[in-house]
Coordinates of C-alpha atoms in Angstrom, one line a residue:
Chain X
M1 CA 237.4 26.6 55.2
I2 CA 236.0 28.4 52.2
I3 CA 232.4 27.5 53.1
P4 CA 232.4 29.2 56.5
L5 CA 234.2 32.2 55.1
L6 CA 231.7 32.5 52.3
T7 CA 228.8 32.1 54.7
A8 CA 230.3 34.7 56.9
G9 CA 230.7 37.0 53.9
I10 CA 227.1 36.5 52.8
F11 CA 225.9 37.0 56.4
C12 CA 227.9 40.2 56.7
S13 CA 226.6 41.7 53.4
L14 CA 223.1 40.6 54.2
Y15 CA 223.4 42.2 57.6
A16 CA 224.8 45.4 56.1
F17 CA 222.0 45.4 53.5
K18 CA 219.3 44.9 56.1
N19 CA 220.5 47.2 58.8
N20 CA 222.8 49.7 57.3
P21 CA 221.4 50.9 54.0
S22 CA 222.6 54.5 54.2
A23 CA 226.1 54.1 55.7
G24 CA 228.7 54.3 53.0
R25 CA 232.0 53.1 54.3
Q26 CA 231.1 51.0 57.3
I27 CA 230.0 47.7 56.0
H28 CA 230.7 45.4 58.9
P29 CA 229.2 46.1 62.3
P30 CA 232.1 47.1 64.6
T31 CA 233.8 44.6 66.9
T32 CA 232.5 45.0 70.5
D33 CA 234.9 45.4 73.4
P34 CA 235.8 42.0 75.1
D35 CA 234.1 43.1 78.3
N36 CA 231.3 45.1 76.5
A37 CA 233.0 48.3 77.8
G38 CA 232.2 47.2 81.4
L39 CA 228.4 47.2 80.7
K40 CA 225.9 44.5 81.7
L41 CA 223.5 44.0 78.8
P42 CA 220.7 41.6 77.9
S43 CA 222.0 38.5 76.1
G44 CA 222.7 39.1 72.4
F45 CA 223.8 42.6 73.0
G46 CA 227.4 43.9 73.0
A47 CA 229.0 47.3 73.5
L48 CA 232.1 49.3 72.7
V49 CA 233.6 52.6 73.7
V50 CA 233.7 54.8 70.6
A51 CA 235.2 57.9 72.3
D52 CA 236.6 58.8 75.7
S53 CA 237.6 61.7 77.8
I54 CA 235.9 64.3 75.6
G55 CA 234.6 66.4 78.5
K56 CA 231.2 66.5 80.4
A57 CA 229.3 64.9 77.6
R58 CA 225.5 65.6 77.7
H59 CA 223.2 65.1 74.8
L60 CA 224.4 63.8 71.4
V61 CA 223.2 63.1 67.8
V62 CA 224.4 60.7 65.2
T63 CA 224.5 61.7 61.5
K64 CA 223.5 59.2 58.8
E65 CA 227.2 58.9 58.0
G66 CA 227.7 57.6 61.5
N67 CA 229.5 60.7 62.8
L68 CA 228.7 62.2 66.2
Y69 CA 228.0 65.7 67.6
V70 CA 228.2 65.8 71.4
K71 CA 227.2 68.8 73.6
L72 CA 229.4 69.5 76.5
A73 CA 228.2 71.0 79.8
K74 CA 231.4 73.0 79.9
P75 CA 233.5 73.9 76.8
V76 CA 236.9 72.2 76.5
K77 CA 239.5 74.5 74.8
E78 CA 236.6 76.8 73.9
K79 CA 234.7 74.0 72.2
G80 CA 231.2 73.3 73.5
I81 CA 230.1 71.0 70.7
I82 CA 232.4 68.1 69.8
Y83 CA 232.3 66.6 66.3
L84 CA 233.6 63.0 66.2
K85 CA 234.4 61.2 62.9
D86 CA 235.1 57.6 62.2
K87 CA 237.6 57.8 59.3
N88 CA 238.6 54.1 59.0
G89 CA 235.2 52.7 59.5
D90 CA 236.0 50.5 62.5
G91 CA 233.2 52.1 64.5
R92 CA 235.6 53.9 66.8
M93 CA 235.9 57.7 66.4
D94 CA 239.3 58.7 65.3
E95 CA 239.0 62.3 64.4
Q96 CA 237.9 65.0 66.9
S97 CA 237.1 68.7 66.3
G98 CA 234.7 71.2 67.8
F99 CA 233.1 74.5 67.8
G100 CA 230.5 76.6 69.8
N101 CA 232.2 78.2 72.8
Y102 CA 229.4 77.7 75.3
G103 CA 228.4 75.0 77.7
G104 CA 225.0 73.4 77.7
T105 CA 223.0 70.2 77.3
G106 CA 220.5 70.3 74.4
L107 CA 221.3 69.0 71.0
Y108 CA 219.0 67.9 68.2
L109 CA 219.3 67.1 64.5
K110 CA 216.4 67.4 62.1
D111 CA 216.1 67.9 58.3
G112 CA 219.7 69.0 57.8
V113 CA 219.8 71.4 60.7
L114 CA 221.7 71.0 64.0
Y115 CA 220.1 72.6 67.0
A116 CA 222.1 73.3 70.2
S117 CA 221.4 75.1 73.5
S118 CA 223.4 77.0 76.0
N119 CA 221.8 77.4 79.4
D120 CA 219.8 80.5 78.2
E121 CA 219.8 80.4 74.4
V122 CA 219.1 78.1 71.5
F123 CA 221.1 78.2 68.2
S124 CA 220.9 76.4 64.9
Y125 CA 223.6 75.4 62.4
Q126 CA 222.9 74.6 58.8
L127 CA 224.5 71.3 57.8
D128 CA 226.0 70.6 54.3
E129 CA 225.4 67.5 52.2
K130 CA 227.9 65.6 54.3
N131 CA 226.1 66.6 57.5
E132 CA 229.0 68.9 58.5
V133 CA 228.7 72.4 59.9
S134 CA 230.3 75.1 57.7
N135 CA 229.1 78.1 59.6
Q136 CA 230.6 77.0 62.9
N137 CA 231.2 80.5 64.2
N138 CA 227.9 82.0 62.9
P139 CA 225.0 80.0 64.1
S140 CA 221.5 81.5 63.9
K141 CA 220.2 82.6 67.3
L142 CA 216.7 81.2 67.5
I143 CA 215.8 81.8 71.1
T144 CA 217.4 84.1 73.7
K145 CA 217.0 85.5 77.2
L146 CA 215.5 82.4 78.8
K147 CA 215.4 82.2 82.5
K148 CA 218.5 80.7 84.0
G149 CA 218.6 80.2 87.8
R150 CA 221.4 78.5 89.7
Q151 CA 219.4 75.2 89.8
H152 CA 218.0 73.3 86.9
D153 CA 219.5 75.7 84.4
T154 CA 220.0 73.4 81.4
K155 CA 217.8 73.7 78.4
S156 CA 216.9 70.5 76.6
I157 CA 215.4 70.7 73.1
V158 CA 213.4 68.6 70.6
L159 CA 211.4 69.3 67.4
D160 CA 208.0 68.1 66.2
N161 CA 207.1 67.5 62.6
S162 CA 205.3 70.9 62.2
G163 CA 208.3 73.3 62.5
N164 CA 208.2 73.8 66.2
I165 CA 210.9 73.5 68.8
Y166 CA 210.2 72.6 72.4
V167 CA 212.5 73.9 75.2
N168 CA 212.6 72.8 78.8
I169 CA 212.9 75.7 81.2
G170 CA 213.6 74.2 84.7
A171 CA 212.3 75.6 87.9
Y172 CA 215.1 77.3 89.9
S173 CA 213.8 75.8 93.1
N174 CA 213.1 72.5 94.8
S175 CA 209.5 72.9 95.7
C176 CA 208.8 76.7 95.5
Q177 CA 209.2 77.2 99.2
E178 CA 209.4 80.8 100.5
K179 CA 213.0 79.8 101.6
D180 CA 214.2 77.2 99.1
R181 CA 215.2 73.9 100.7
T182 CA 214.8 75.2 104.2
P183 CA 213.1 72.9 106.7
G184 CA 209.5 73.8 107.4
S185 CA 209.4 76.8 105.0
P186 CA 205.9 77.0 103.3
G187 CA 205.3 77.0 99.6
M188 CA 204.8 80.4 97.9
K189 CA 201.2 81.2 97.1
G190 CA 200.6 80.9 93.3
C191 CA 204.2 79.9 92.7
P192 CA 205.6 82.8 90.7
I193 CA 208.4 80.7 89.2
L194 CA 205.8 79.1 86.9
D195 CA 205.5 82.4 84.9
S196 CA 208.9 81.9 83.3
A197 CA 210.1 78.4 84.2
G198 CA 208.9 75.0 85.5
G199 CA 207.5 74.0 82.1
I200 CA 208.0 73.4 78.4
W201 CA 207.9 76.3 76.0
Q202 CA 207.2 76.0 72.3
F203 CA 208.9 78.3 69.7
K204 CA 209.2 78.4 65.9
A205 CA 212.2 76.3 64.7
N206 CA 213.1 78.8 61.9
K207 CA 212.5 82.3 63.5
L208 CA 215.4 84.4 64.9
N209 CA 215.7 86.0 68.3
Q210 CA 212.6 84.7 69.9
S211 CA 212.0 85.0 73.7
Y212 CA 209.0 84.5 76.0
G213 CA 206.7 86.9 74.1
D214 CA 207.2 84.9 70.9
G215 CA 206.7 81.5 72.3
I216 CA 204.0 79.8 74.2
R217 CA 204.1 78.0 77.5
Y218 CA 203.2 74.6 76.1
A219 CA 202.9 72.7 79.4
T220 CA 203.5 73.8 83.0
G221 CA 203.9 72.4 86.5
I222 CA 207.0 70.4 85.4
R223 CA 209.9 70.9 87.9
N224 CA 212.8 70.1 85.6
V225 CA 213.3 68.0 82.5
V226 CA 216.5 66.9 80.9
G227 CA 215.4 63.9 78.8
L228 CA 212.7 64.5 76.3
D229 CA 211.7 63.1 72.8
W230 CA 209.0 63.4 70.2
N231 CA 207.0 60.2 69.8
Q232 CA 206.6 59.7 66.0
Q233 CA 203.9 57.0 66.5
N234 CA 201.4 59.2 68.2
N235 CA 203.0 62.5 67.2
T236 CA 203.2 63.7 70.8
L237 CA 205.9 65.1 73.2
F238 CA 207.1 62.9 76.0
V239 CA 209.3 64.2 78.9
M240 CA 211.0 62.7 81.9
Q241 CA 210.6 64.9 85.0
H242 CA 213.2 65.2 87.8
G243 CA 211.0 65.0 90.8
R244 CA 211.4 67.0 94.0
D245 CA 214.1 66.3 96.7
Q246 CA 214.3 66.1 100.5
L247 CA 210.9 65.1 101.7
N248 CA 212.5 63.8 105.0
G249 CA 215.0 66.6 105.3
L250 CA 212.4 69.3 105.0
W251 CA 209.4 67.6 106.6
P252 CA 210.8 65.0 109.0
D253 CA 207.5 64.6 110.9
L254 CA 205.7 63.4 107.7
Y255 CA 208.4 61.4 106.0
D256 CA 211.1 59.1 107.4
E257 CA 214.4 58.6 105.6
K258 CA 213.3 55.3 103.9
K259 CA 210.2 56.9 102.4
S260 CA 212.2 60.0 101.4
A261 CA 214.6 57.7 99.5
L262 CA 211.8 56.2 97.5
L263 CA 209.4 59.1 97.0
P264 CA 208.4 60.8 94.8
A265 CA 208.4 59.0 91.5
E266 CA 210.4 60.1 88.6
C267 CA 207.7 60.6 86.0
L268 CA 207.3 60.1 82.3
Y269 CA 204.7 62.5 81.1
M270 CA 202.9 62.6 77.7
L271 CA 202.3 66.3 77.2
K272 CA 199.6 67.9 75.2
K273 CA 199.3 71.7 74.8
G274 CA 197.9 73.2 78.0
D275 CA 198.8 70.3 80.3
N276 CA 199.7 71.0 83.9
A277 CA 201.7 68.3 85.7
G278 CA 201.2 70.0 89.1
W279 CA 204.6 71.0 90.4
P280 CA 205.1 72.4 93.1
Y281 CA 201.6 71.7 94.5
I282 CA 201.6 67.9 94.1
Y283 CA 204.0 65.0 93.5
Y284 CA 203.3 61.5 92.3
D285 CA 203.4 58.7 94.8
Q286 CA 204.1 55.5 92.8
Y287 CA 202.9 53.3 95.7
Q288 CA 199.6 55.0 96.3
K289 CA 199.4 55.6 92.5
K290 CA 198.1 59.1 93.0
N291 CA 199.1 62.7 92.8
I292 CA 199.6 63.7 96.5
Q293 CA 199.5 67.3 97.9
A294 CA 203.0 68.6 98.6
P295 CA 203.8 69.2 102.2
E296 CA 204.7 72.8 101.4
Y297 CA 201.1 73.2 100.3
G298 CA 199.3 71.6 103.2
G299 CA 199.9 68.0 102.3
D300 CA 200.4 65.2 104.9
G301 CA 201.7 62.4 102.6
K302 CA 198.1 61.1 102.0
K303 CA 195.9 64.0 100.9
E304 CA 195.2 63.7 97.2
G305 CA 196.1 66.6 94.9
S306 CA 193.7 68.5 92.6
K307 CA 192.3 66.5 89.7
E308 CA 193.3 69.3 87.3
Y309 CA 196.8 67.9 87.2
I310 CA 197.7 65.1 84.7
N311 CA 198.9 61.7 85.7
P312 CA 202.2 60.3 84.5
A313 CA 202.3 57.8 81.6
L314 CA 204.9 55.8 83.6
A315 CA 206.5 56.1 87.1
F316 CA 210.0 55.2 88.2
P317 CA 211.6 55.1 91.6
G318 CA 212.5 58.4 93.2
H319 CA 215.6 60.5 92.6
L320 CA 217.2 58.4 89.8
A321 CA 217.6 61.6 87.7
P322 CA 216.5 60.8 84.1
N323 CA 218.7 62.7 81.7
G324 CA 218.0 61.1 78.4
L325 CA 214.9 59.8 76.6
L326 CA 214.8 58.1 73.2
F327 CA 212.1 56.4 71.3
Y328 CA 213.8 53.5 69.4
T329 CA 212.7 53.4 65.8
G330 CA 215.6 51.3 64.4
N331 CA 215.5 47.7 63.0
Q332 CA 218.7 46.4 64.5
F333 CA 217.3 45.5 68.0
P334 CA 214.8 42.7 68.4
E335 CA 211.1 43.4 67.7
K336 CA 210.1 44.1 71.3
Y337 CA 212.3 47.2 71.4
R338 CA 210.7 48.9 68.4
N339 CA 209.0 52.2 69.3
G340 CA 209.7 51.7 73.0
A341 CA 211.5 54.2 75.2
F342 CA 215.1 54.1 76.4
I343 CA 215.8 56.3 79.4
A344 CA 219.2 57.1 80.7
F345 CA 219.3 57.6 84.5
H346 CA 222.1 59.8 85.7
G347 CA 221.9 58.3 89.2
S348 CA 220.6 59.7 92.5
W349 CA 222.2 61.8 95.2
N350 CA 219.1 62.3 97.4
R351 CA 218.7 58.9 98.9
T352 CA 221.1 59.3 101.8
P353 CA 221.5 57.3 104.1
E354 CA 220.4 54.6 101.7
K355 CA 222.8 53.7 98.9
Q356 CA 222.4 55.7 95.7
E357 CA 220.5 54.2 92.7
G358 CA 220.2 54.7 89.0
F359 CA 223.4 55.0 86.9
Y360 CA 221.8 52.8 84.2
V361 CA 219.7 52.8 81.0
V362 CA 216.2 51.5 81.3
F363 CA 213.9 50.2 78.5
A364 CA 210.1 50.6 78.7
P365 CA 208.1 48.9 75.9
F366 CA 205.4 50.9 74.1
K367 CA 202.3 49.8 72.1
D368 CA 200.6 52.3 69.9
G369 CA 202.3 55.3 71.4
Q370 CA 201.6 54.3 75.0
P371 CA 203.8 52.6 77.5
T372 CA 202.7 49.1 78.4
G373 CA 203.5 49.7 82.1
E374 CA 206.5 47.5 82.3
W375 CA 210.1 48.5 82.4
E376 CA 213.5 46.8 82.9
I377 CA 217.1 47.8 83.3
F378 CA 218.7 47.5 79.9
A379 CA 222.3 48.6 80.4
D380 CA 223.9 48.6 83.8
G381 CA 227.5 48.8 85.1
F382 CA 228.3 52.4 84.2
A383 CA 229.2 53.2 87.9
G384 CA 231.8 50.4 88.0
T385 CA 230.5 49.3 91.4
D386 CA 227.2 48.1 92.9
N387 CA 227.7 50.1 96.0
V388 CA 227.4 53.7 95.2
M389 CA 227.0 55.5 98.6
S390 CA 227.6 58.9 97.1
P391 CA 227.3 59.8 93.4
R392 CA 231.1 60.6 93.4
D393 CA 231.7 56.8 93.7
A394 CA 230.2 56.3 90.2
K395 CA 232.9 56.1 87.6
H396 CA 230.5 56.9 84.7
R397 CA 227.0 58.4 84.8
P398 CA 224.7 57.9 81.8
C399 CA 223.3 61.1 80.3
G400 CA 222.4 61.4 76.6
L401 CA 221.0 58.8 74.2
A402 CA 220.9 58.7 70.4
Q403 CA 220.2 56.1 67.7
G404 CA 222.7 55.5 64.9
P405 CA 221.7 55.0 61.2
D406 CA 222.1 51.2 61.6
G407 CA 219.9 51.1 64.8
S408 CA 222.8 51.1 67.3
L409 CA 222.1 52.9 70.6
Y410 CA 224.7 55.5 71.7
V411 CA 225.0 56.6 75.4
T412 CA 227.1 59.5 76.7
D413 CA 228.7 59.7 80.2
D414 CA 229.3 63.2 81.7
V415 CA 231.9 62.1 84.3
K416 CA 234.7 60.9 82.2
G417 CA 233.3 61.9 78.8
T418 CA 232.9 58.4 77.5
V419 CA 230.6 57.6 74.5
Y420 CA 229.3 54.0 74.3
R421 CA 227.7 52.3 71.4
I422 CA 225.4 49.3 72.1
L423 CA 224.7 46.8 69.3
Y424 CA 222.6 43.7 68.9
N425 CA 224.7 40.8 67.6
G426 CA 222.5 37.9 68.6
K427 CA 220.1 36.1 66.3
Chain S
M1 CA 248.6 75.3 126.4
K2 CA 249.4 71.8 125.4
K3 CA 246.3 71.6 123.3
L4 CA 247.2 74.9 121.7
L5 CA 250.7 73.6 120.8
L6 CA 249.2 70.4 119.4
T7 CA 246.7 72.3 117.2
A8 CA 249.4 74.6 115.9
L9 CA 251.6 71.6 115.0
L10 CA 248.8 69.8 113.3
V11 CA 247.3 72.6 111.4
L12 CA 250.0 75.2 111.0
P13 CA 248.0 77.6 108.9
L14 CA 245.4 77.7 111.5
A15 CA 247.7 78.6 114.3
F16 CA 246.6 82.2 114.1
F17 CA 243.0 81.3 114.7
A18 CA 243.9 79.1 117.5
Q19 CA 245.9 81.9 119.0
A20 CA 242.8 84.2 118.7
Q21 CA 240.8 81.5 120.5
K22 CA 243.1 81.5 123.5
T23 CA 241.4 84.6 124.7
N24 CA 238.0 83.0 124.4
K25 CA 237.4 81.4 127.8
A26 CA 234.9 79.0 126.4
I27 CA 237.4 76.8 124.6
S28 CA 236.4 73.2 125.2
S29 CA 238.4 70.5 126.8
P30 CA 239.4 67.5 124.7
A31 CA 236.7 65.4 126.4
A32 CA 234.0 68.0 125.7
A33 CA 235.2 68.2 122.1
R34 CA 234.7 64.5 121.7
D35 CA 231.1 64.8 122.9
Q36 CA 230.6 67.6 120.5
I37 CA 231.8 65.4 117.7
L38 CA 229.3 62.7 118.7
E39 CA 226.4 65.2 119.0
G40 CA 227.5 67.0 115.9
K41 CA 227.4 63.8 113.8
K42 CA 223.7 63.4 114.7
V43 CA 222.9 67.0 113.6
Y44 CA 225.0 66.4 110.4
S45 CA 223.0 63.2 109.5
K46 CA 219.7 65.0 109.9
F47 CA 220.4 68.4 108.4
C48 CA 223.5 68.2 106.1
A49 CA 224.2 64.7 104.9
S50 CA 221.5 64.6 102.2
C51 CA 223.4 67.4 100.3
H52 CA 227.0 67.1 101.4
Q53 CA 226.7 63.3 101.7
L54 CA 227.7 61.1 104.6
D55 CA 231.3 61.1 103.6
G56 CA 231.4 64.9 103.3
G57 CA 232.4 64.5 99.6
G58 CA 229.4 66.6 98.3
V59 CA 227.7 66.0 94.9
P60 CA 229.5 67.1 91.7
N61 CA 227.9 70.3 90.3
L62 CA 225.2 70.4 93.0
N63 CA 226.7 70.5 96.5
P64 CA 230.3 71.3 97.5
P65 CA 232.5 68.9 99.5
L66 CA 233.4 69.8 103.1
S67 CA 236.8 68.1 103.1
K68 CA 239.7 70.5 103.5
T69 CA 237.8 73.5 102.1
T70 CA 238.9 77.0 103.1
Y71 CA 235.4 77.6 104.5
V72 CA 235.5 74.6 106.8
L73 CA 239.0 75.0 108.0
G74 CA 239.3 78.7 107.9
D75 CA 237.8 81.6 109.8
K76 CA 235.2 80.3 112.3
S77 CA 232.9 83.4 112.1
R78 CA 232.7 83.0 108.3
L79 CA 231.8 79.3 108.8
I80 CA 229.2 80.1 111.5
K81 CA 227.6 82.7 109.2
I82 CA 227.2 80.2 106.4
I83 CA 224.9 78.2 108.7
L84 CA 223.1 81.1 110.1
N85 CA 222.5 82.9 106.8
G86 CA 222.7 80.2 104.2
S87 CA 224.3 81.0 100.8
N88 CA 223.0 81.1 97.3
E89 CA 225.7 82.8 95.3
S90 CA 227.8 80.2 93.5
L91 CA 230.7 80.2 96.0
E92 CA 233.9 79.1 94.3
I93 CA 235.2 76.1 96.2
D94 CA 238.5 74.8 94.9
G95 CA 237.8 76.1 91.4
E96 CA 234.3 74.6 91.1
T97 CA 230.8 76.0 91.7
Y98 CA 227.7 74.3 92.9
S99 CA 224.1 75.0 91.8
N100 CA 222.0 74.2 94.9
P101 CA 221.4 76.8 97.6
M102 CA 222.8 76.3 101.0
P103 CA 219.7 76.7 103.2
Q104 CA 219.6 79.1 106.1
L105 CA 219.7 76.8 109.1
D106 CA 219.2 79.3 111.9
I107 CA 216.5 77.0 113.3
L108 CA 219.4 75.1 114.8
K109 CA 220.3 76.0 118.4
D110 CA 223.7 77.6 119.2
Q111 CA 224.9 74.4 120.7
E112 CA 223.8 72.3 117.7
I113 CA 225.6 74.6 115.3
A114 CA 228.7 74.5 117.5
D115 CA 228.5 70.7 117.5
V116 CA 227.9 70.2 113.8
L117 CA 230.7 72.6 112.9
T118 CA 233.1 70.9 115.4
Y119 CA 232.1 67.6 113.8
I120 CA 232.8 68.7 110.2
R121 CA 236.1 70.4 111.3
N122 CA 237.2 67.0 112.6
S123 CA 235.9 64.6 110.0
F124 CA 236.4 63.9 106.3
G125 CA 240.1 64.3 106.7
N126 CA 239.8 67.7 108.5
K127 CA 241.5 68.6 111.7
A128 CA 240.7 72.0 113.3
T129 CA 239.7 73.5 116.6
A130 CA 236.3 73.1 118.1
V131 CA 233.5 75.7 117.6
T132 CA 231.7 76.7 120.8
S133 CA 228.2 77.7 121.6
P134 CA 229.2 81.3 122.8
E135 CA 231.0 81.8 119.4
V136 CA 227.8 80.9 117.6
K137 CA 225.7 83.1 119.9
A138 CA 228.1 86.0 119.3
Q139 CA 227.6 85.7 115.5
R140 CA 223.8 85.3 115.9
S141 CA 223.5 88.5 117.9
K142 CA 225.7 90.4 115.4
K143 CA 223.2 89.4 112.8
K144 CA 220.3 90.9 114.5

């Protein structure tokens, strides 16, 4: 009796030592839920719900104490950023507070500063030595007056290691048609949306009240991005684009419903300053493995696009709506996961009459800062059903991703406001 | 008259619209309405379902539902105008707003619009009077 207990004790402390050097209270990894919170995971992984019903939970960050900040798309009781604490160390959040009376998506933590975005501004909050926000009502306004259309209005944010912050400004259009989403309407010549949207802008992370004049259009021709991350291995920005919709609905003579459900690819782009990913003039066809001229700009489904546009680093099936991107740098998961990308797919709406797809978290391995080309579904079952005909059938939809100090993976859901934590407990 | 009574019973709040329709000679017979629903379903699959979904439930935050909304069940001319003009103004539908634009679908013929509107007014849990081609035509000519 004593021996197994002792062994367990040694194992636990070893485990804590190896994987959890900075967490103070929480020594044991938390117990996972009996059904792994309803998720299907690779063997050796388990999951638990750490918080529930907090609102439309978008991006999140984890402090080194293991506490969470979660950005809500819409404030709940005038709180748009939720702060969750685990007081008794069981891994489940048991104290909730909040601040920031604005909805939004973007949240990022770097060097003791919390960055958060509304749909047209970016703020920063100084954190104290416990990684808590003391100036809750007086954040610094870093960036203001960003273009906010009705579509693709969220602003995702990430920092590099040289004091810059990158902001996605989504195109307020599907494919820059003269009449948006109207069958047969041609594309606008020299799409004017690209002047102030449809790209990633770079600003200084410590300068107040910046707007377009103070930043640079870092990369353009990107329809809309929600998931983005900085790759520390090759010191480069990666983003997941939401590709265009409605190829069949708008151009029925060129695309049937089946093709339209699959095309175009959802693309992972590695972005360097000055890159142009080609929206709205081209889209990426993952079957022909080429940039194809958009039908709004004279394309016929085959004609190749101009060579000036970059190719994706990796291409996924159409319409899955990637909302979270995270490079895994932890030690808890097995070796193959190190430095690879997790991508949270919110799930499609534009595959009708086919069933909707997505609603899962994917893993794509990387080597030396480049994807190997493979990818697999890592966590599935968020929707609670295999047959999602309309996105409203999905009980949960993955959105944000974050890595805990012990290497656990956190996933938010913006339907019910559930926060999941995924752990590796295999050997 | 029997149809009128039925409609009034089924959809009491709409009785007034039904009354107004009595003067419109073009009101369709039950058999014709059934055809309209069949034809309307085809138009719906091609031009509406990608956004409003096959079950009319819409897509949260993007495209509104068409089940029991005031636009679908209410004033027919307002409904016809949404198809003829489109809408991109964050309509508040049962307390929610939706970020996609509703495209202007005036490329559809009068009869197609009448059919698709009759279909949505009698699907997804809705029950309301048919929309006729002359009603669509009247709105279209007002527009010009």
